[in-house]
A tleap script that builds the chain and sets N, CA, C and O, in Angstrom:
source leaprc.protein.ff14SB
mol = sequence {
  NGLY THR TRP MET SER ILE VAL GLN GLY PHE
  GLY GLY PHE ARG VAL ILE GLN GLY GLN ILE
  HIE LEU ASN PRO ARG ILE PRO LYS ALA TRP
  GLU SER PHE SER PHE LYS ILE ARG PHE ARG
  GLY SER VAL LEU LYS ILE ASN ALA PHE LYS
  LYS LYS VAL GLU VAL GLN ASN PHE SER ASN
  GLU THR VAL PRO ILE THR ILE PHE GLY LYS
  PRO TYR GLN LEU THR SER ASN ASP LYS ILE
  LEU ILE SER CASN
}
set mol.1.N position { -92.912 -300.653 -43.934 }
set mol.1.CA position { -94.272 -300.950 -44.288 }
set mol.1.C position { -94.970 -301.817 -43.254 }
set mol.1.O position { -96.138 -301.592 -42.939 }
set mol.2.N position { -94.257 -302.817 -42.719 }
set mol.2.CA position { -94.873 -303.714 -41.734 }
set mol.2.C position { -95.244 -302.956 -40.466 }
set mol.2.O position { -96.337 -303.137 -39.931 }
set mol.3.N position { -94.336 -302.105 -39.983 }
set mol.3.CA position { -94.610 -301.324 -38.780 }
set mol.3.C position { -95.853 -300.460 -38.973 }
set mol.3.O position { -96.707 -300.392 -38.089 }
set mol.4.N position { -95.956 -299.807 -40.115 }
set mol.4.CA position { -97.116 -298.955 -40.390 }
set mol.4.C position { -98.400 -299.775 -40.467 }
set mol.4.O position { -99.454 -299.312 -40.033 }
set mol.5.N position { -98.323 -300.985 -41.013 }
set mol.5.CA position { -99.507 -301.850 -41.079 }
set mol.5.C position { -100.018 -302.185 -39.686 }
set mol.5.O position { -101.225 -302.171 -39.446 }
set mol.6.N position { -99.106 -302.487 -38.768 }
set mol.6.CA position { -99.494 -302.809 -37.395 }
set mol.6.C position { -100.008 -301.566 -36.680 }
set mol.6.O position { -101.115 -301.577 -36.142 }
set mol.7.N position { -99.227 -300.507 -36.668 }
set mol.7.CA position { -99.533 -299.310 -35.880 }
set mol.7.C position { -100.762 -298.573 -36.415 }
set mol.7.O position { -101.690 -298.279 -35.661 }
set mol.8.N position { -100.768 -298.283 -37.688 }
set mol.8.CA position { -101.880 -297.518 -38.256 }
set mol.8.C position { -103.062 -298.406 -38.625 }
set mol.8.O position { -104.214 -297.983 -38.525 }
set mol.9.N position { -102.782 -299.623 -39.048 }
set mol.9.CA position { -103.863 -300.541 -39.427 }
set mol.9.C position { -104.513 -301.166 -38.211 }
set mol.9.O position { -105.588 -300.738 -37.791 }
set mol.10.N position { -103.872 -302.179 -37.639 }
set mol.10.CA position { -104.442 -302.888 -36.493 }
set mol.10.C position { -104.495 -302.015 -35.240 }
set mol.10.O position { -105.428 -302.133 -34.446 }
set mol.11.N position { -103.514 -301.148 -35.056 }
set mol.11.CA position { -103.491 -300.282 -33.877 }
set mol.11.C position { -104.456 -299.116 -33.963 }
set mol.11.O position { -104.790 -298.512 -32.944 }
set mol.12.N position { -104.903 -298.794 -35.152 }
set mol.12.CA position { -105.819 -297.678 -35.318 }
set mol.12.C position { -105.213 -296.350 -34.884 }
set mol.12.O position { -105.931 -295.448 -34.452 }
set mol.13.N position { -103.898 -296.230 -34.999 }
set mol.13.CA position { -103.190 -295.018 -34.570 }
set mol.13.C position { -103.412 -293.899 -35.569 }
set mol.13.O position { -103.177 -294.055 -36.767 }
set mol.14.N position { -103.875 -292.753 -35.048 }
set mol.14.CA position { -104.040 -291.554 -35.847 }
set mol.14.C position { -103.646 -290.352 -35.000 }
set mol.14.O position { -103.722 -290.402 -33.773 }
set mol.15.N position { -103.231 -289.284 -35.645 }
set mol.15.CA position { -103.033 -288.006 -34.975 }
set mol.15.C position { -104.099 -287.076 -35.542 }
set mol.15.O position { -104.105 -286.763 -36.733 }
set mol.16.N position { -104.999 -286.644 -34.666 }
set mol.16.CA position { -106.106 -285.781 -35.068 }
set mol.16.C position { -106.039 -284.520 -34.217 }
set mol.16.O position { -106.081 -284.584 -32.988 }
set mol.17.N position { -105.935 -283.395 -34.870 }
set mol.17.CA position { -105.802 -282.094 -34.202 }
set mol.17.C position { -104.691 -282.122 -33.150 }
set mol.17.O position { -104.848 -281.609 -32.042 }
set mol.18.N position { -103.579 -282.728 -33.522 }
set mol.18.CA position { -102.394 -282.754 -32.676 }
set mol.18.C position { -102.461 -283.706 -31.500 }
set mol.18.O position { -101.635 -283.618 -30.592 }
set mol.19.N position { -103.432 -284.620 -31.496 }
set mol.19.CA position { -103.593 -285.543 -30.381 }
set mol.19.C position { -103.664 -286.986 -30.878 }
set mol.19.O position { -104.197 -287.264 -31.952 }
set mol.20.N position { -103.109 -287.907 -30.064 }
set mol.20.CA position { -103.110 -289.331 -30.424 }
set mol.20.C position { -104.496 -289.917 -30.243 }
set mol.20.O position { -105.162 -289.692 -29.232 }
set mol.21.N position { -104.914 -290.674 -31.244 }
set mol.21.CA position { -106.163 -291.445 -31.189 }
set mol.21.C position { -105.820 -292.898 -31.473 }
set mol.21.O position { -105.114 -293.194 -32.437 }
set mol.22.N position { -106.315 -293.805 -30.642 }
set mol.22.CA position { -106.104 -295.240 -30.832 }
set mol.22.C position { -107.443 -295.953 -30.903 }
set mol.22.O position { -108.366 -295.646 -30.150 }
set mol.23.N position { -107.535 -296.897 -31.806 }
set mol.23.CA position { -108.712 -297.746 -31.924 }
set mol.23.C position { -108.227 -299.137 -32.346 }
set mol.23.O position { -108.501 -299.579 -33.462 }
set mol.24.N position { -107.501 -299.830 -31.446 }
set mol.24.CA position { -106.895 -301.102 -31.836 }
set mol.24.C position { -107.916 -302.222 -32.024 }
set mol.24.O position { -108.939 -302.286 -31.342 }
set mol.25.N position { -107.602 -303.090 -32.961 }
set mol.25.CA position { -108.397 -304.297 -33.176 }
set mol.25.C position { -107.439 -305.456 -33.462 }
set mol.25.O position { -106.425 -305.293 -34.140 }
set mol.26.N position { -107.778 -306.601 -32.942 }
set mol.26.CA position { -106.910 -307.779 -33.013 }
set mol.26.C position { -107.437 -308.734 -34.081 }
set mol.26.O position { -108.619 -309.077 -34.063 }
set mol.27.N position { -106.591 -309.167 -35.003 }
set mol.27.CA position { -107.008 -310.207 -35.945 }
set mol.27.C position { -107.379 -311.489 -35.180 }
set mol.27.O position { -106.819 -311.761 -34.119 }
set mol.28.N position { -108.303 -312.257 -35.709 }
set mol.28.CA position { -108.788 -313.470 -35.033 }
set mol.28.C position { -107.674 -314.426 -34.628 }
set mol.28.O position { -107.740 -315.028 -33.556 }
set mol.29.N position { -106.671 -314.572 -35.451 }
set mol.29.CA position { -105.603 -315.538 -35.184 }
set mol.29.C position { -104.594 -315.053 -34.143 }
set mol.29.O position { -103.755 -315.836 -33.699 }
set mol.30.N position { -104.655 -313.798 -33.749 }
set mol.30.CA position { -103.701 -313.229 -32.803 }
set mol.30.C position { -104.298 -313.151 -31.412 }
set mol.30.O position { -105.513 -313.023 -31.257 }
set mol.31.N position { -103.445 -313.228 -30.398 }
set mol.31.CA position { -103.861 -313.015 -29.008 }
set mol.31.C position { -103.628 -311.557 -28.599 }
set mol.31.O position { -104.401 -310.985 -27.830 }
set mol.32.N position { -102.548 -310.966 -29.127 }
set mol.32.CA position { -102.189 -309.594 -28.759 }
set mol.32.C position { -101.118 -309.080 -29.710 }
set mol.32.O position { -100.578 -309.823 -30.529 }
set mol.33.N position { -100.826 -307.799 -29.582 }
set mol.33.CA position { -99.658 -307.202 -30.231 }
set mol.33.C position { -99.291 -305.959 -29.443 }
set mol.33.O position { -100.102 -305.434 -28.680 }
set mol.34.N position { -98.072 -305.494 -29.629 }
set mol.34.CA position { -97.635 -304.281 -28.939 }
set mol.34.C position { -96.688 -303.500 -29.835 }
set mol.34.O position { -96.067 -304.049 -30.745 }
set mol.35.N position { -96.592 -302.203 -29.553 }
set mol.35.CA position { -95.652 -301.356 -30.272 }
set mol.35.C position { -95.346 -300.140 -29.411 }
set mol.35.O position { -96.109 -299.785 -28.513 }
set mol.36.N position { -94.216 -299.512 -29.705 }
set mol.36.CA position { -93.832 -298.272 -29.047 }
set mol.36.C position { -93.855 -297.157 -30.074 }
set mol.36.O position { -93.559 -297.358 -31.252 }
set mol.37.N position { -94.216 -295.971 -29.591 }
set mol.37.CA position { -94.163 -294.789 -30.444 }
set mol.37.C position { -93.526 -293.647 -29.666 }
set mol.37.O position { -93.628 -293.575 -28.441 }
set mol.38.N position { -92.880 -292.772 -30.389 }
set mol.38.CA position { -92.380 -291.519 -29.819 }
set mol.38.C position { -93.216 -290.418 -30.448 }
set mol.38.O position { -93.276 -290.274 -31.669 }
set mol.39.N position { -93.861 -289.644 -29.581 }
set mol.39.CA position { -94.739 -288.575 -30.049 }
set mol.39.C position { -94.434 -287.315 -29.271 }
set mol.39.O position { -94.661 -287.251 -28.063 }
set mol.40.N position { -93.918 -286.311 -29.963 }
set mol.40.CA position { -93.589 -285.022 -29.350 }
set mol.40.C position { -92.736 -285.181 -28.095 }
set mol.40.O position { -92.980 -284.537 -27.074 }
set mol.41.N position { -91.736 -286.049 -28.189 }
set mol.41.CA position { -90.794 -286.246 -27.099 }
set mol.41.C position { -91.223 -287.258 -26.058 }
set mol.41.O position { -90.428 -287.603 -25.183 }
set mol.42.N position { -92.449 -287.746 -26.119 }
set mol.42.CA position { -92.932 -288.749 -25.169 }
set mol.42.C position { -92.872 -290.130 -25.809 }
set mol.42.O position { -93.164 -290.290 -26.994 }
set mol.43.N position { -92.490 -291.125 -25.011 }
set mol.43.CA position { -92.457 -292.505 -25.488 }
set mol.43.C position { -93.622 -293.255 -24.855 }
set mol.43.O position { -93.770 -293.285 -23.633 }
set mol.44.N position { -94.446 -293.858 -25.709 }
set mol.44.CA position { -95.593 -294.633 -25.252 }
set mol.44.C position { -95.467 -296.060 -25.738 }
set mol.44.O position { -95.001 -296.309 -26.849 }
set mol.45.N position { -95.886 -296.999 -24.900 }
set mol.45.CA position { -95.960 -298.402 -25.312 }
set mol.45.C position { -97.423 -298.809 -25.271 }
set mol.45.O position { -98.109 -298.616 -24.267 }
set mol.46.N position { -97.888 -299.371 -26.370 }
set mol.46.CA position { -99.272 -299.807 -26.491 }
set mol.46.C position { -99.281 -301.322 -26.559 }
set mol.46.O position { -98.624 -301.922 -27.410 }
set mol.47.N position { -100.034 -301.935 -25.654 }
set mol.47.CA position { -100.253 -303.387 -25.641 }
set mol.47.C position { -101.732 -303.610 -25.926 }
set mol.47.O position { -102.581 -303.233 -25.119 }
set mol.48.N position { -102.045 -304.210 -27.049 }
set mol.48.CA position { -103.435 -304.459 -27.422 }
set mol.48.C position { -103.738 -305.945 -27.248 }
set mol.48.O position { -103.000 -306.806 -27.729 }
set mol.49.N position { -104.832 -306.226 -26.555 }
set mol.49.CA position { -105.306 -307.589 -26.317 }
set mol.49.C position { -106.720 -307.709 -26.866 }
set mol.49.O position { -107.300 -306.714 -27.300 }
set mol.50.N position { -107.275 -308.902 -26.854 }
set mol.50.CA position { -108.619 -309.124 -27.407 }
set mol.50.C position { -109.670 -308.227 -26.762 }
set mol.50.O position { -110.531 -307.688 -27.457 }
set mol.51.N position { -109.610 -308.060 -25.436 }
set mol.51.CA position { -110.679 -307.336 -24.742 }
set mol.51.C position { -110.203 -306.112 -23.972 }
set mol.51.O position { -110.958 -305.540 -23.185 }
set mol.52.N position { -108.958 -305.708 -24.194 }
set mol.52.CA position { -108.455 -304.529 -23.481 }
set mol.52.C position { -107.238 -303.967 -24.195 }
set mol.52.O position { -106.631 -304.629 -25.038 }
set mol.53.N position { -106.896 -302.750 -23.849 }
set mol.53.CA position { -105.682 -302.121 -24.358 }
set mol.53.C position { -105.003 -301.420 -23.180 }
set mol.53.O position { -105.655 -300.778 -22.355 }
set mol.54.N position { -103.689 -301.560 -23.126 }
set mol.54.CA position { -102.891 -300.929 -22.080 }
set mol.54.C position { -101.940 -299.943 -22.752 }
set mol.54.O position { -101.274 -300.276 -23.732 }
set mol.55.N position { -101.887 -298.731 -22.216 }
set mol.55.CA position { -100.972 -297.725 -22.746 }
set mol.55.C position { -100.100 -297.249 -21.591 }
set mol.55.O position { -100.591 -296.838 -20.540 }
set mol.56.N position { -98.799 -297.318 -21.819 }
set mol.56.CA position { -97.826 -296.944 -20.796 }
set mol.56.C position { -97.043 -295.728 -21.275 }
set mol.56.O position { -96.561 -295.690 -22.407 }
set mol.57.N position { -96.925 -294.740 -20.401 }
set mol.57.CA position { -96.232 -293.493 -20.702 }
set mol.57.C position { -94.861 -293.528 -20.034 }
set mol.57.O position { -94.779 -293.560 -18.806 }
set mol.58.N position { -93.790 -293.522 -20.811 }
set mol.58.CA position { -92.424 -293.574 -20.285 }
set mol.58.C position { -91.776 -292.189 -20.204 }
set mol.58.O position { -90.556 -292.083 -20.076 }
set mol.59.N position { -92.580 -291.139 -20.277 }
set mol.59.CA position { -92.019 -289.791 -20.262 }
set mol.59.C position { -92.381 -289.071 -18.966 }
set mol.59.O position { -93.134 -289.587 -18.139 }
set mol.60.N position { -91.833 -287.880 -18.810 }
set mol.60.CA position { -92.118 -287.044 -17.638 }
set mol.60.C position { -93.241 -286.054 -17.900 }
set mol.60.O position { -93.478 -285.161 -17.087 }
set mol.61.N position { -93.924 -286.196 -19.005 }
set mol.61.CA position { -95.008 -285.293 -19.383 }
set mol.61.C position { -96.338 -286.041 -19.414 }
set mol.61.O position { -96.382 -287.236 -19.706 }
set mol.62.N position { -97.413 -285.332 -19.111 }
set mol.62.CA position { -98.756 -285.881 -19.291 }
set mol.62.C position { -99.092 -285.852 -20.776 }
set mol.62.O position { -98.838 -284.857 -21.456 }
set mol.63.N position { -99.659 -286.935 -21.274 }
set mol.63.CA position { -99.985 -287.053 -22.692 }
set mol.63.C position { -101.496 -287.223 -22.840 }
set mol.63.O position { -102.063 -288.190 -22.330 }
set mol.64.N position { -102.152 -286.290 -23.536 }
set mol.64.CA position { -103.575 -286.498 -23.824 }
set mol.64.C position { -103.712 -287.553 -24.923 }
set mol.64.O position { -102.992 -287.516 -25.922 }
set mol.65.N position { -104.629 -288.480 -24.734 }
set mol.65.CA position { -104.799 -289.575 -25.683 }
set mol.65.C position { -106.271 -289.967 -25.721 }
set mol.65.O position { -106.954 -289.955 -24.697 }
set mol.66.N position { -106.746 -290.310 -26.898 }
set mol.66.CA position { -108.126 -290.771 -27.057 }
set mol.66.C position { -108.078 -292.243 -27.445 }
set mol.66.O position { -107.421 -292.623 -28.414 }
set mol.67.N position { -108.787 -293.068 -26.670 }
set mol.67.CA position { -108.814 -294.510 -26.908 }
set mol.67.C position { -110.263 -294.933 -27.072 }
set mol.67.O position { -111.092 -294.676 -26.200 }
set mol.68.N position { -110.568 -295.578 -28.181 }
set mol.68.CA position { -111.932 -295.991 -28.515 }
set mol.68.C position { -112.906 -294.815 -28.406 }
set mol.68.O position { -114.042 -294.982 -27.962 }
set mol.69.N position { -112.448 -293.615 -28.819 }
set mol.69.CA position { -113.290 -292.438 -28.855 }
set mol.69.C position { -113.449 -291.704 -27.527 }
set mol.69.O position { -114.163 -290.703 -27.468 }
set mol.70.N position { -112.804 -292.172 -26.465 }
set mol.70.CA position { -112.917 -291.525 -25.158 }
set mol.70.C position { -111.577 -290.892 -24.775 }
set mol.70.O position { -110.542 -291.555 -24.848 }
set mol.71.N position { -111.582 -289.614 -24.368 }
set mol.71.CA position { -110.321 -288.929 -24.032 }
set mol.71.C position { -109.808 -289.294 -22.632 }
set mol.71.O position { -110.583 -289.504 -21.699 }
set mol.72.N position { -108.477 -289.362 -22.523 }
set mol.72.CA position { -107.788 -289.637 -21.259 }
set mol.72.C position { -106.582 -288.716 -21.151 }
set mol.72.O position { -106.080 -288.213 -22.156 }
set mol.73.N position { -106.124 -288.502 -19.930 }
set mol.73.CA position { -104.874 -287.798 -19.659 }
set mol.73.C position { -103.930 -288.837 -19.045 }
set mol.73.O position { -104.108 -289.232 -17.893 }
set mol.74.N position { -102.949 -289.270 -19.795 }
set mol.74.CA position { -102.005 -290.272 -19.317 }
set mol.74.C position { -100.842 -289.554 -18.647 }
set mol.74.O position { -99.992 -288.967 -19.316 }
set mol.75.N position { -100.816 -289.607 -17.325 }
set mol.75.CA position { -99.810 -288.861 -16.579 }
set mol.75.C position { -98.423 -289.472 -16.753 }
set mol.75.O position { -98.277 -290.601 -17.221 }
set mol.76.N position { -97.424 -288.711 -16.370 }
set mol.76.CA position { -96.035 -289.132 -16.559 }
set mol.76.C position { -95.735 -290.437 -15.843 }
set mol.76.O position { -96.154 -290.656 -14.706 }
set mol.77.N position { -95.007 -291.290 -16.526 }
set mol.77.CA position { -94.558 -292.580 -15.999 }
set mol.77.C position { -95.687 -293.393 -15.395 }
set mol.77.O position { -95.520 -294.014 -14.345 }
set mol.78.N position { -96.834 -293.390 -16.056 }
set mol.78.CA position { -98.008 -294.120 -15.596 }
set mol.78.C position { -98.545 -294.981 -16.739 }
set mol.78.O position { -98.067 -294.890 -17.870 }
set mol.79.N position { -99.530 -295.809 -16.441 }
set mol.79.CA position { -100.178 -296.595 -17.486 }
set mol.79.C position { -101.670 -296.671 -17.205 }
set mol.79.O position { -102.116 -296.535 -16.066 }
set mol.80.N position { -102.421 -296.889 -18.262 }
set mol.80.CA position { -103.864 -297.068 -18.138 }
set mol.80.C position { -104.249 -298.362 -18.838 }
set mol.80.O position { -103.603 -298.784 -19.797 }
set mol.81.N position { -105.310 -298.981 -18.342 }
set mol.81.CA position { -105.840 -300.217 -18.923 }
set mol.81.C position { -107.306 -299.958 -19.233 }
set mol.81.O position { -108.091 -299.648 -18.337 }
set mol.82.N position { -107.669 -300.086 -20.496 }
set mol.82.CA position { -109.011 -299.773 -20.962 }
set mol.82.C position { -109.622 -301.037 -21.570 }
set mol.82.O position { -109.010 -301.682 -22.422 }
set mol.83.N position { -110.828 -301.385 -21.129 }
set mol.83.CA position { -111.563 -302.515 -21.727 }
set mol.83.C position { -112.296 -302.020 -22.955 }
set mol.83.O position { -112.730 -300.870 -23.020 }
set mol.84.N position { -112.426 -302.905 -23.924 }
set mol.84.CA position { -113.157 -302.519 -25.141 }
set mol.84.C position { -114.371 -303.375 -25.349 }
set mol.84.O position { -115.099 -303.187 -26.323 }
savepdb mol mol.pdb
quit
């Protein structure tokens, strides 16, 4: 239950039409949080901060992902940093 509260609640993690959507938000008392997910064989690590989110792809596949409503292609073994 706790993992789901963080990932789906604060992380805003959803799968919509077979694609990952993230809309993370940080509670006032927190500085950041992070979690890992395995999605269709790819492992992603999400680090959410007050003013940015970092997503790291630990797989050999490109992963399409939508963050704050904007689509990205996260290439294999790469990371992206998005300001919110």
